[in-house]
Tab-separated table of C-alpha atoms and ligand atoms in Angstrom:
chain	number	residue	atom	x	y	z
G	2	UNK	CA	-0.268	0.174	-0.128
G	3	UNK	CA	1.202	3.318	-0.732
G	4	UNK	CA	1.309	6.134	1.480
G	5	UNK	CA	1.243	9.934	1.254
G	6	UNK	CA	4.280	10.216	3.216
G	7	UNK	CA	8.047	10.883	3.012
G	8	UNK	CA	8.052	7.804	5.901
G	9	UNK	CA	8.863	4.126	5.370
G	10	UNK	CA	5.997	2.037	7.105
G	11	UNK	CA	5.766	-1.125	6.123
G	12	UNK	CA	9.282	-2.169	5.358
G	13	UNK	CA	10.076	-4.171	9.337
G	14	UNK	CA	11.502	-7.561	7.918
G	15	UNK	CA	14.128	-5.704	5.354
G	16	UNK	CA	14.919	-3.118	8.846
G	17	UNK	CA	15.021	-5.235	11.058
G	18	UNK	CA	17.327	-7.659	9.250
G	19	UNK	CA	19.619	-4.692	8.452
G	20	UNK	CA	20.305	-4.544	11.608
G	21	UNK	CA	19.509	-7.192	13.781
G	22	UNK	CA	23.291	-8.677	12.818
G	23	UNK	CA	24.653	-5.849	14.838
G	24	UNK	CA	22.764	-5.866	17.681
G	25	UNK	CA	23.279	-9.582	17.369
G	26	UNK	CA	27.108	-8.386	17.761
G	27	UNK	CA	26.650	-5.995	20.140
G	28	UNK	CA	25.038	-8.573	22.517
G	29	UNK	CA	28.109	-11.011	22.421
G	30	UNK	CA	30.263	-7.486	24.114
G	31	UNK	CA	32.555	-8.506	22.309
G	32	UNK	CA	35.969	-6.656	22.675
G	33	UNK	CA	37.038	-3.279	24.672
G	34	UNK	CA	33.789	-1.061	25.318
G	35	UNK	CA	35.498	2.213	23.492
G	36	UNK	CA	31.899	3.531	23.333
G	37	UNK	CA	33.184	6.523	26.377
G	38	UNK	CA	36.934	6.757	25.299
G	39	UNK	CA	36.248	7.488	21.724
G	40	UNK	CA	33.022	9.860	22.359
G	41	UNK	CA	34.361	12.295	20.351
G	42	UNK	CA	34.389	10.484	17.081
G	43	UNK	CA	31.298	8.718	17.143
G	44	UNK	CA	29.837	12.695	18.613
G	45	UNK	CA	31.134	14.305	15.807
G	46	UNK	CA	29.588	11.879	13.324
G	47	UNK	CA	25.966	11.706	14.538
G	48	UNK	CA	26.290	15.815	15.265
G	49	UNK	CA	25.144	17.234	11.762
G	50	UNK	CA	22.847	20.085	11.305
G	51	UNK	CA	19.037	18.871	10.393
G	52	UNK	CA	18.670	17.946	7.032
G	53	UNK	CA	16.545	19.443	5.037
G	54	UNK	CA	15.924	16.842	2.563
G	55	UNK	CA	15.164	13.243	4.682
G	56	UNK	CA	18.349	11.095	3.720
G	57	UNK	CA	16.031	7.819	3.542
G	58	UNK	CA	15.613	4.794	5.575
G	59	UNK	CA	18.791	3.594	4.200
G	60	UNK	CA	20.586	5.373	5.155
G	61	UNK	CA	19.252	5.841	9.229
G	62	UNK	CA	20.024	2.288	9.217
G	63	UNK	CA	23.735	2.033	8.352
G	64	UNK	CA	23.857	4.406	11.100
G	65	UNK	CA	22.215	2.546	13.542
G	66	UNK	CA	24.267	-0.010	12.617
G	67	UNK	CA	27.760	1.273	12.119
G	68	UNK	CA	27.971	4.076	14.232
G	69	UNK	CA	24.752	4.189	17.009
G	70	UNK	CA	24.136	0.231	18.069
G	71	UNK	CA	28.199	-0.590	18.643
G	72	UNK	CA	28.464	2.604	21.208
G	73	UNK	CA	25.340	1.997	23.400
G	74	UNK	CA	24.930	0.861	26.797
G	75	UNK	CA	27.503	-2.610	27.247
G	76	UNK	CA	24.822	-2.825	30.432
G	77	UNK	CA	23.927	-5.981	29.687
G	78	UNK	CA	27.967	-7.547	29.543
G	79	UNK	CA	27.681	-10.574	31.668
G	80	UNK	CA	30.379	-9.103	34.273
G	81	UNK	CA	28.268	-5.331	34.453
G	82	UNK	CA	27.109	-5.700	37.778
G	83	UNK	CA	26.523	-2.531	38.844
G	84	UNK	CA	23.536	0.286	40.622
G	85	UNK	CA	20.316	-1.650	40.082
G	86	UNK	CA	20.593	-1.968	35.964
G	87	UNK	CA	20.801	-4.770	33.142
G	88	UNK	CA	19.597	-5.015	29.812
G	89	UNK	CA	16.791	-7.155	28.970
G	90	UNK	CA	16.386	-10.660	27.438
G	91	UNK	CA	14.981	-11.724	23.567
G	92	UNK	CA	11.598	-12.204	24.802
G	93	UNK	CA	10.984	-8.758	26.515
G	94	UNK	CA	12.933	-7.001	23.740
G	95	UNK	CA	10.722	-8.923	21.170
G	96	UNK	CA	7.237	-8.262	23.238
G	97	UNK	CA	8.499	-3.765	23.313
G	98	UNK	CA	8.735	-3.861	19.981
G	99	UNK	CA	5.718	-5.969	18.950
G	100	UNK	CA	3.683	-3.266	21.401
G	101	UNK	CA	5.523	-0.331	19.903
G	102	UNK	CA	4.499	-1.434	16.284
G	103	UNK	CA	0.708	-3.549	17.283
G	104	UNK	CA	0.101	-1.734	20.776
G	105	UNK	CA	1.588	1.848	20.885
G	106	UNK	CA	-1.211	2.583	23.536
G	107	UNK	CA	-2.457	0.717	26.198
G	108	UNK	CA	-6.076	1.460	26.278
G	109	UNK	CA	-8.921	0.090	23.824
G	110	UNK	CA	-10.251	-3.667	23.426
G	111	UNK	CA	-6.798	-5.074	22.064
G	112	UNK	CA	-4.982	-7.757	23.225
G	113	UNK	CA	-2.150	-5.721	24.322
G	114	UNK	CA	-4.390	-4.176	26.937
G	115	UNK	CA	-5.778	-6.987	28.189
G	116	UNK	CA	-2.092	-8.440	29.196
G	117	UNK	CA	-1.732	-5.539	31.259
G	118	UNK	CA	-4.025	-6.666	33.206
G	119	UNK	CA	-2.799	-10.839	32.917
G	120	UNK	CA	0.729	-9.950	33.719
G	121	UNK	CA	-0.666	-7.868	36.611
G	122	UNK	CA	-2.316	-10.991	37.742
G	123	UNK	CA	0.955	-13.010	37.201
G	124	UNK	CA	3.159	-10.841	39.208
G	125	UNK	CA	0.820	-11.170	41.849
G	126	UNK	CA	0.906	-14.576	41.621
G	127	UNK	CA	4.509	-14.746	41.694
G	128	UNK	CA	4.913	-12.373	45.011
G	129	UNK	CA	2.321	-14.216	46.600
G	130	UNK	CA	0.225	-10.921	46.726
G	131	UNK	CA	-3.631	-11.272	47.177
G	132	UNK	CA	-5.226	-11.609	43.508
G	133	UNK	CA	-7.564	-8.401	44.743
G	134	UNK	CA	-4.503	-6.319	44.623
G	135	UNK	CA	-4.702	-3.651	41.422
G	136	UNK	CA	-1.857	-2.693	40.069
G	137	UNK	CA	-0.902	-0.054	36.935
G	138	UNK	CA	2.436	-0.164	34.821
G	139	UNK	CA	4.213	2.896	34.859
G	140	UNK	CA	8.011	4.045	33.840
G	141	UNK	CA	9.714	2.762	36.675
G	142	UNK	CA	10.416	2.882	40.308
G	143	UNK	CA	10.619	6.732	40.531
G	144	UNK	CA	7.649	7.184	38.962
G	145	UNK	CA	5.667	3.976	41.000
G	146	UNK	CA	6.885	4.912	44.168
G	147	UNK	CA	5.567	8.749	43.410
G	148	UNK	CA	2.319	7.003	42.464
G	149	UNK	CA	1.287	4.929	45.395
G	150	UNK	CA	2.568	7.576	47.102
G	151	UNK	CA	0.051	9.632	45.643
G	152	UNK	CA	-2.599	7.157	46.908
G	153	UNK	CA	-0.856	7.347	50.459
G	154	UNK	CA	-1.964	11.183	50.464
G	155	UNK	CA	-4.743	11.195	48.866
G	156	UNK	CA	-5.783	8.504	51.514
G	157	UNK	CA	-4.652	10.100	54.159
G	158	UNK	CA	-5.963	13.729	53.837
G	159	UNK	CA	-9.260	12.262	52.941
G	160	UNK	CA	-9.186	11.011	56.558
G	161	UNK	CA	-9.712	14.732	57.416
G	162	UNK	CA	-12.923	14.731	55.471
G	163	UNK	CA	-10.515	16.896	52.264
G	164	UNK	CA	-9.914	15.398	49.039
G	165	UNK	CA	-6.364	16.708	47.873
G	166	UNK	CA	-6.918	16.088	44.443
G	167	UNK	CA	-9.714	18.495	44.265
G	168	UNK	CA	-9.165	21.254	46.905
G	169	UNK	CA	-5.545	20.974	47.540
G	170	UNK	CA	-3.809	20.083	50.637
G	171	UNK	CA	-5.255	21.774	53.844
G	172	UNK	CA	-3.551	24.526	55.105
G	173	UNK	CA	-1.592	24.996	58.424
G	174	UNK	CA	-1.166	20.638	58.511
G	175	UNK	CA	2.437	18.932	58.789
G	176	UNK	CA	3.075	16.057	57.342
G	177	UNK	CA	5.684	13.525	57.759
G	178	UNK	CA	6.536	10.726	55.486
G	179	UNK	CA	8.992	8.350	57.548
G	180	UNK	CA	11.518	5.856	56.260
G	181	UNK	CA	15.004	4.963	57.335
G	182	UNK	CA	17.961	6.811	56.107
G	183	UNK	CA	18.562	3.930	53.967
G	184	UNK	CA	15.549	5.052	52.088
G	185	UNK	CA	16.069	5.535	48.080
G	186	UNK	CA	16.244	9.242	47.130
G	187	UNK	CA	13.015	9.061	44.706
G	188	UNK	CA	10.811	8.998	48.261
G	189	UNK	CA	12.140	12.606	48.367
G	190	UNK	CA	11.677	13.674	44.819
G	191	UNK	CA	8.056	12.331	44.847
G	192	UNK	CA	7.392	13.965	47.800
G	193	UNK	CA	9.105	17.261	46.727
G	194	UNK	CA	6.374	16.894	43.551
G	195	UNK	CA	3.059	15.539	45.896
G	196	UNK	CA	3.972	18.838	47.785
G	197	UNK	CA	4.392	17.179	50.585
G	198	UNK	CA	8.152	18.278	50.702
G	199	UNK	CA	11.302	16.801	50.863
G	200	UNK	CA	12.019	17.634	54.060
G	201	UNK	CA	8.630	16.070	55.546
G	202	UNK	CA	10.532	12.541	54.677
G	203	UNK	CA	12.250	11.901	57.934
G	204	UNK	CA	15.610	9.617	57.665
G	205	UNK	CA	14.860	7.193	60.958
G	206	UNK	CA	18.504	5.590	61.483
G	207	UNK	CA	19.312	2.289	61.039
G	208	UNK	CA	20.439	-0.365	62.914
G	209	UNK	CA	23.588	-2.426	61.929
G	210	UNK	CA	22.051	-4.590	59.587
G	211	UNK	CA	21.348	-1.330	57.731
G	212	UNK	CA	17.347	-2.147	58.339
G	213	UNK	CA	15.059	0.888	59.963
G	214	UNK	CA	15.507	1.470	63.377
G	215	UNK	CA	11.828	0.305	64.915
G	216	UNK	CA	12.230	1.948	68.432
G	217	UNK	CA	13.934	5.151	66.945
G	218	UNK	CA	10.995	5.154	64.207
G	219	UNK	CA	8.442	5.287	67.697
G	220	UNK	CA	10.316	7.373	69.561
G	221	UNK	CA	10.075	10.341	66.730
G	222	UNK	CA	6.286	9.756	65.885
G	223	UNK	CA	5.777	10.230	69.597
G	224	UNK	CA	7.851	13.243	69.763
G	225	UNK	CA	6.363	14.358	66.463
G	226	UNK	CA	2.518	13.445	67.216
G	227	UNK	CA	3.136	15.852	70.258
G	228	UNK	CA	3.946	18.401	67.928
G	229	UNK	CA	0.565	18.375	65.917
G	230	UNK	CA	2.244	16.573	63.269
G	231	UNK	CA	0.911	13.590	61.148
G	232	UNK	CA	2.123	10.087	59.823
G	233	UNK	CA	0.991	10.332	56.265
G	234	UNK	CA	2.682	7.238	55.388
G	235	UNK	CA	5.293	4.523	56.608
G	236	UNK	CA	8.140	3.348	54.485
G	237	UNK	CA	9.548	-0.264	53.924
G	238	UNK	CA	12.514	-0.867	51.907
G	239	UNK	CA	12.175	-4.571	50.722
G	240	UNK	CA	15.170	-4.547	49.564
G	241	UNK	CA	17.830	-0.615	49.588
G	242	UNK	CA	19.849	0.497	46.859
G	243	UNK	CA	23.386	0.349	48.907
G	244	UNK	CA	22.873	-2.874	50.768
G	245	UNK	CA	20.436	-4.916	49.875
G	246	UNK	CA	18.904	-4.419	53.465
G	247	UNK	CA	15.266	-5.250	54.150
G	248	UNK	CA	13.260	-3.422	56.471
G	249	UNK	CA	11.323	-5.175	59.097
G	250	UNK	CA	8.099	-5.054	57.239
G	251	UNK	CA	5.795	-7.275	60.312
G	252	UNK	CA	6.888	-4.255	62.390
G	253	UNK	CA	6.499	-1.028	60.552
G	254	UNK	CA	2.692	-2.722	59.633
G	255	UNK	CA	1.891	-3.061	63.377
G	256	UNK	CA	3.639	0.756	63.744
G	257	UNK	CA	1.205	2.344	60.967
G	258	UNK	CA	-1.641	0.555	62.562
G	259	UNK	CA	-0.781	1.550	65.911
G	260	UNK	CA	-0.720	5.289	64.236
G	261	UNK	CA	-2.797	5.062	61.355
G	262	UNK	CA	-0.439	5.536	58.701
G	263	UNK	CA	-0.174	4.250	54.857
G	264	UNK	CA	2.509	1.378	54.604
G	265	UNK	CA	4.409	1.633	51.461
G	266	UNK	CA	6.798	-0.844	50.274
G	267	UNK	CA	9.496	-0.044	47.784
G	268	UNK	CA	10.291	-3.288	46.379
G	269	UNK	CA	11.791	-1.513	43.196
G	270	UNK	CA	15.248	-3.988	43.532
G	271	UNK	CA	14.258	-6.211	45.955
G	272	UNK	CA	10.852	-7.832	45.711
G	273	UNK	CA	11.293	-10.129	43.513
G	274	UNK	CA	13.992	-11.522	46.315
G	275	UNK	CA	10.952	-13.374	48.576
G	276	UNK	CA	11.291	-16.496	45.768
G	277	UNK	CA	14.376	-17.343	47.531
G	278	UNK	CA	12.982	-19.583	50.541
G	279	UNK	CA	16.245	-18.623	52.478
G	280	UNK	CA	15.494	-15.045	53.033
G	281	UNK	CA	11.039	-15.306	52.093
G	282	UNK	CA	10.379	-14.533	56.200
G	283	UNK	CA	12.098	-11.246	55.988
G	284	UNK	CA	9.376	-10.347	53.972
G	285	UNK	CA	6.551	-11.218	56.199
G	286	UNK	CA	4.430	-8.766	56.586
G	287	UNK	CA	4.163	-7.355	53.118
G	288	UNK	CA	0.700	-8.525	52.718
G	289	UNK	CA	-0.837	-5.951	55.252
G	290	UNK	CA	1.148	-3.067	53.261
G	291	UNK	CA	-0.947	-0.647	51.417
G	292	UNK	CA	0.795	0.074	48.420
G	293	UNK	CA	4.106	-1.478	46.573
G	294	UNK	CA	6.450	-0.261	44.368
G	295	UNK	CA	7.687	-2.887	41.980
G	296	UNK	CA	10.337	-2.169	39.034
G	297	UNK	CA	10.011	-5.287	36.574
G	298	UNK	CA	13.171	-3.381	34.542
G	299	UNK	CA	15.328	-4.606	37.865
G	300	UNK	CA	15.410	-7.941	38.442
G	301	UNK	CA	13.285	-9.167	35.525
G	302	UNK	CA	14.891	-7.876	33.130
G	303	UNK	CA	12.311	-6.173	30.388
G	304	UNK	CA	13.754	-3.503	28.934
G	305	UNK	CA	13.824	0.047	31.047
G	306	UNK	CA	10.971	1.811	31.427
G	307	UNK	CA	8.765	-0.966	33.319
G	308	UNK	CA	7.775	-0.252	36.853
G	309	UNK	CA	4.427	-1.412	38.728
G	310	UNK	CA	2.555	0.873	41.676
G	311	UNK	CA	0.134	-1.501	43.097
G	312	UNK	CA	-2.641	-0.738	45.828
G	313	UNK	CA	-4.795	-2.732	47.800
G	314	UNK	CA	-7.611	-0.328	46.996
G	315	UNK	CA	-7.262	0.982	43.212
G	316	UNK	CA	-10.000	3.460	44.520
G	317	UNK	CA	-7.956	5.251	46.289
G	318	UNK	CA	-6.002	5.818	43.400
G	319	UNK	CA	-8.424	6.463	40.866
G	320	UNK	CA	-9.081	9.378	42.778
G	321	UNK	CA	-5.937	11.060	42.730
G	322	UNK	CA	-4.877	10.456	39.678
G	323	UNK	CA	-8.587	10.125	37.445
G	324	UNK	CA	-9.144	12.508	34.685
G	325	UNK	CA	-11.901	14.884	34.521
G	326	UNK	CA	-14.504	13.895	32.007
G	327	UNK	CA	-13.744	15.439	28.376
G	328	UNK	CA	-16.022	16.433	25.383
G	329	UNK	CA	-13.106	14.708	23.076
G	330	UNK	CA	-13.490	11.775	24.930
G	331	UNK	CA	-16.534	11.268	26.104
G	332	UNK	CA	-19.253	9.917	24.055
G	333	UNK	CA	-16.333	8.705	21.438
G	334	UNK	CA	-16.621	5.098	22.702
G	335	UNK	CA	-19.875	2.621	22.113
G	336	UNK	CA	-22.859	3.939	24.013
G	337	UNK	CA	-25.050	0.902	24.116
G	338	UNK	CA	-22.536	-1.427	25.138
G	339	UNK	CA	-21.731	-2.969	21.949
G	340	UNK	CA	-17.892	-3.941	20.974
G	341	UNK	CA	-17.885	-3.757	17.488
G	342	UNK	CA	-14.850	-1.562	17.190
G	343	UNK	CA	-11.336	-1.956	19.327
G	344	UNK	CA	-12.410	1.516	19.757
G	345	UNK	CA	-15.735	0.726	20.825
G	346	UNK	CA	-14.199	0.855	24.775
G	347	UNK	CA	-11.257	1.855	26.177
G	348	UNK	CA	-10.831	-1.374	27.522
G	349	UNK	CA	-8.848	-1.543	31.210
G	350	UNK	CA	-8.964	2.083	32.505
G	351	UNK	CA	-5.162	1.962	33.467
G	352	UNK	CA	-4.509	5.963	32.497
G	353	UNK	CA	-6.845	6.664	35.408
G	354	UNK	CA	-4.890	5.237	38.139
G	355	UNK	CA	-1.368	6.815	36.658
G	356	UNK	CA	0.920	10.205	35.447
G	357	UNK	CA	0.269	9.330	31.542
G	358	UNK	CA	-2.657	9.276	29.598
G	359	UNK	CA	-0.933	8.139	26.485
G	360	UNK	CA	1.393	5.420	27.254
G	361	UNK	CA	2.646	2.209	25.936
G	362	UNK	CA	2.034	-0.860	26.438
G	363	UNK	CA	4.086	-2.449	29.354
G	364	UNK	CA	2.432	-5.280	30.680
G	365	UNK	CA	3.238	-7.581	27.483
G	366	UNK	CA	6.904	-7.560	28.597
G	367	UNK	CA	6.083	-8.599	31.740
G	368	UNK	CA	3.771	-11.214	30.210
G	369	UNK	CA	6.314	-12.431	27.647
G	370	UNK	CA	9.006	-13.128	30.556
G	371	UNK	CA	7.158	-14.721	32.986
G	372	UNK	CA	5.855	-16.945	29.579
G	373	UNK	CA	9.289	-17.903	28.433
G	374	UNK	CA	10.993	-19.071	31.860
G	375	UNK	CA	7.926	-19.330	34.464
G	376	UNK	CA	8.085	-19.160	38.333
G	377	UNK	CA	10.703	-21.632	37.853
G	378	UNK	CA	13.283	-19.967	35.899
G	379	UNK	CA	12.457	-16.751	37.918
G	380	UNK	CA	12.867	-18.489	41.079
G	381	UNK	CA	16.296	-19.784	39.574
G	382	UNK	CA	17.416	-16.177	38.664
G	383	UNK	CA	17.002	-14.774	42.441
G	384	UNK	CA	18.334	-17.966	43.616
G	385	UNK	CA	21.683	-17.489	41.833
G	386	UNK	CA	22.265	-14.392	41.959
G	387	UNK	CA	22.047	-14.521	45.517
G	388	UNK	CA	23.700	-17.549	45.543
G	389	UNK	CA	26.267	-14.899	43.956
G	390	UNK	CA	26.355	-12.160	46.727
G	391	UNK	CA	26.710	-14.869	49.383
G	392	UNK	CA	29.311	-16.477	47.155
G	393	UNK	CA	31.767	-12.919	46.693
G	394	UNK	CA	31.354	-12.771	50.608
G	395	UNK	CA	32.804	-15.737	51.065
G	396	UNK	CA	35.469	-15.052	49.145
G	397	UNK	CA	35.736	-11.782	50.410
G	398	UNK	CA	35.627	-13.069	54.353
G	399	UNK	CA	38.305	-15.780	53.708
G	400	UNK	CA	40.998	-13.366	51.392
G	401	UNK	CA	43.334	-11.667	53.878
G	402	UNK	CA	42.851	-8.459	51.716
G	403	UNK	CA	39.773	-8.318	50.921
G	404	UNK	CA	37.223	-7.022	53.478
G	405	UNK	CA	33.343	-8.009	53.905
G	406	UNK	CA	31.901	-4.321	54.134
G	407	UNK	CA	27.515	-5.300	54.130
G	408	UNK	CA	26.860	-9.152	54.039
G	409	UNK	CA	24.922	-10.290	51.459
G	410	UNK	CA	20.807	-10.176	52.300
G	411	UNK	CA	19.856	-10.882	48.999
G	412	UNK	CA	21.950	-9.993	45.702
G	413	UNK	CA	24.264	-7.537	46.995
G	414	UNK	CA	27.383	-7.838	49.020
G	415	UNK	CA	29.967	-4.718	49.411
G	416	UNK	CA	33.331	-4.918	50.044
G	417	UNK	CA	36.564	-3.470	49.375
G	418	UNK	CA	40.826	-3.855	49.144
G	419	UNK	CA	42.334	-3.827	52.348
G	420	UNK	CA	45.744	-4.793	53.082
G	421	UNK	CA	45.581	-4.127	56.803
G	422	UNK	CA	48.115	-1.134	56.075
G	423	UNK	CA	46.163	1.759	55.714
G	424	UNK	CA	44.174	4.122	57.377
G	425	UNK	CA	40.938	4.289	56.343
G	426	UNK	CA	41.217	7.827	54.140
G	427	UNK	CA	43.784	6.155	52.291
G	428	UNK	CA	42.095	2.936	52.085
G	429	UNK	CA	38.853	4.949	50.582
G	430	UNK	CA	41.191	6.456	47.756
G	431	UNK	CA	42.656	3.013	46.781
G	432	UNK	CA	39.010	1.665	46.237
G	433	UNK	CA	37.856	4.001	44.600
G	434	UNK	CA	41.052	4.120	42.000
G	435	UNK	CA	40.351	0.183	41.800
G	436	UNK	CA	36.454	1.187	40.837
G	437	UNK	CA	37.967	3.225	37.955
G	438	UNK	CA	40.011	0.822	36.585
G	439	UNK	CA	37.551	-1.900	37.029
G	440	UNK	CA	35.148	0.641	34.896
G	441	UNK	CA	37.554	1.049	32.402
G	442	UNK	CA	38.762	-2.405	31.942
G	443	UNK	CA	35.156	-3.406	31.159
G	444	UNK	CA	35.258	-6.969	31.899
G	445	UNK	CA	34.077	-6.796	35.594
G	446	UNK	CA	32.087	-3.415	35.964
G	447	UNK	CA	30.530	-3.026	39.988
G	448	UNK	CA	29.357	0.187	40.733
G	449	UNK	CA	30.221	1.688	44.467
G	450	UNK	CA	28.987	3.086	47.428
G	451	UNK	CA	29.415	4.677	50.753
G	452	UNK	CA	28.527	2.191	54.045
G	453	UNK	CA	29.135	4.438	56.958
G	454	UNK	CA	32.510	5.924	56.690
G	455	UNK	CA	33.903	3.359	53.837
G	456	UNK	CA	34.142	3.302	50.540
G	457	UNK	CA	32.920	0.268	49.470
G	458	UNK	CA	32.677	-1.763	45.516
G	459	UNK	CA	29.298	-2.512	45.316
G	460	UNK	CA	28.234	-5.254	42.999
G	461	UNK	CA	23.951	-6.035	42.579
G	462	UNK	CA	23.733	-8.809	40.877
G	463	UNK	CA	20.204	-8.946	38.967
G	464	UNK	CA	22.213	-9.385	35.363
G	465	UNK	CA	20.544	-12.676	34.053
G	466	UNK	CA	23.730	-13.767	32.166
G	467	UNK	CA	26.320	-13.196	35.143
G	468	UNK	CA	27.900	-16.404	35.780
G	469	UNK	CA	29.826	-17.703	38.814
G	470	UNK	CA	33.484	-16.593	36.896
G	471	UNK	CA	32.131	-13.246	36.699
G	472	UNK	CA	31.333	-13.119	41.104
G	473	UNK	CA	34.964	-14.703	40.846
G	474	UNK	CA	36.506	-12.766	38.001
G	475	UNK	CA	35.377	-9.624	40.257
G	476	UNK	CA	36.965	-10.799	43.165
G	477	UNK	CA	40.615	-11.632	41.917
G	478	UNK	CA	40.808	-8.453	39.855
G	479	UNK	CA	40.126	-6.234	42.573
G	480	UNK	CA	42.547	-8.021	44.828
G	481	UNK	CA	45.446	-7.835	41.580
G	482	UNK	CA	44.480	-3.659	41.330
G	483	UNK	CA	44.903	-3.512	44.935
G	484	UNK	CA	48.285	-5.393	44.978
G	485	UNK	CA	49.336	-3.101	41.883
G	486	UNK	CA	48.536	0.035	43.182
G	487	UNK	CA	49.989	-0.436	46.582
G	488	UNK	CA	52.898	-1.403	45.469
G	489	UNK	CA	53.245	1.853	43.291
G	490	UNK	CA	51.933	3.819	45.617
G	491	UNK	CA	52.704	2.416	49.155
G	492	UNK	CA	51.445	5.395	51.071
A	26	PLP	C1	14.561	0.694	45.973
A	26	PLP	C2	14.442	1.410	44.961
A	26	PLP	N1	13.594	2.482	44.920
A	26	PLP	C3	13.850	3.212	43.865
A	26	PLP	C4	14.329	2.816	42.130
A	26	PLP	C5	14.148	3.689	41.316
A	26	PLP	O1	13.899	3.566	39.983
A	26	PLP	P1	14.194	3.639	38.491
A	26	PLP	O2	15.499	4.104	39.089
A	26	PLP	O3	13.641	2.662	37.980
A	26	PLP	O4	13.565	4.500	38.962
A	26	PLP	C6	15.581	2.085	42.194
A	26	PLP	C7	16.400	2.452	41.944
A	26	PLP	O5	17.414	1.719	41.549
A	26	PLP	C8	15.502	1.347	43.959
A	26	PLP	O6	17.007	0.386	43.666
């Protein structure tokens, strides 16, 4: 079919085959990763003026193939275990492509809309959540926490007989959100956006295990209550970004119940850890949560841009995020309930519980991933990754020039090079130098963090491609680099 436009339409088979070898080549992660080192040369090729006359599809594909893809981000490399990110597996990638083409909006009566619902039910089943819990897909952990805390705000202010989505926050009332000092900084930003204020997120000290100190929380609540400050929500983190610590959710549920606060669980990284029987007990109490944030684009290795906000009662989320009726929408669907076109109904109304009106279909990615590997495959992944962190902890414990900085709870183990001869400040510099060398080598790329006053090397195992040899390789390389640097500059 011919269309009156300069863009190409039906050439996907040849377009995909023009770049697919380059993508497969990229995914083999062979040779050095020169994207950072060579940035001047590929930027020069890409930094050209806007063309007046289009250069055509072939020119686009050729530049994708030869310049863009080879200089992409290798966070799927088996030795990459930094931050909490990885690259997608094939089924999620194929599903994302399919939805880009055939499900380019998540609503209306169509298969991709339905898979939002099916996959949310599967996530509930996978994680042992009640079937009645309702979720909505969003763009990641930041938005999942923002949406769930938006629901918390709606609920808390409604307790005063005020609808904050209609009239804003009541004047003269001071609110607090309570979370451990290890909480992810997107929680503070969510509080800022919701008009509660970053400073209202009250950091509660942590125990030696980096979990929230419940005694200190109770003290803070008591003192705040005496000053008329209202508790809006308590945030439990199930898998902190620094060390993978899991807050005592059940105890926090007791406290939330006592003080009448919403209990939110930020499980963006660590919620899937519940699949490992060795640590499942640490999640006790999660079924008492009012909301949970999940990130399929982390441990589930979905394409980035995939988060889930789950609440016990989506009515609250609806009151917080609903769209006003609009004449361009109302009446545009079937008036008598008959479905004779996909456009006769909006399907499951996910856009009513969310920030985006137009949004991609994301559920299909989770559906594809879980359909491919099943609960067993996902459980095996989580158990393997948690075992990697434990193995690394043992390697570091056993080695005389390595030191465990934080023990493995789920799939993070923080450690450092320490030859026992240097002061902490120098050790911090040395380990930062080791980390810089690791990033430049590209074979083993953890990220780093600071635990107390210790600069630590911090691998976080969520990458499905990582093998045991990558875990052992990292430990060996840290020793090699530490030895080499200290030999050349002992002090
Ligand atoms: C515990 C936790 N919460 C929230 C986030 C933010 O998620 P995202 O980067 O998807 O916005 C992260 C990211 O690492 C996280 O680890």
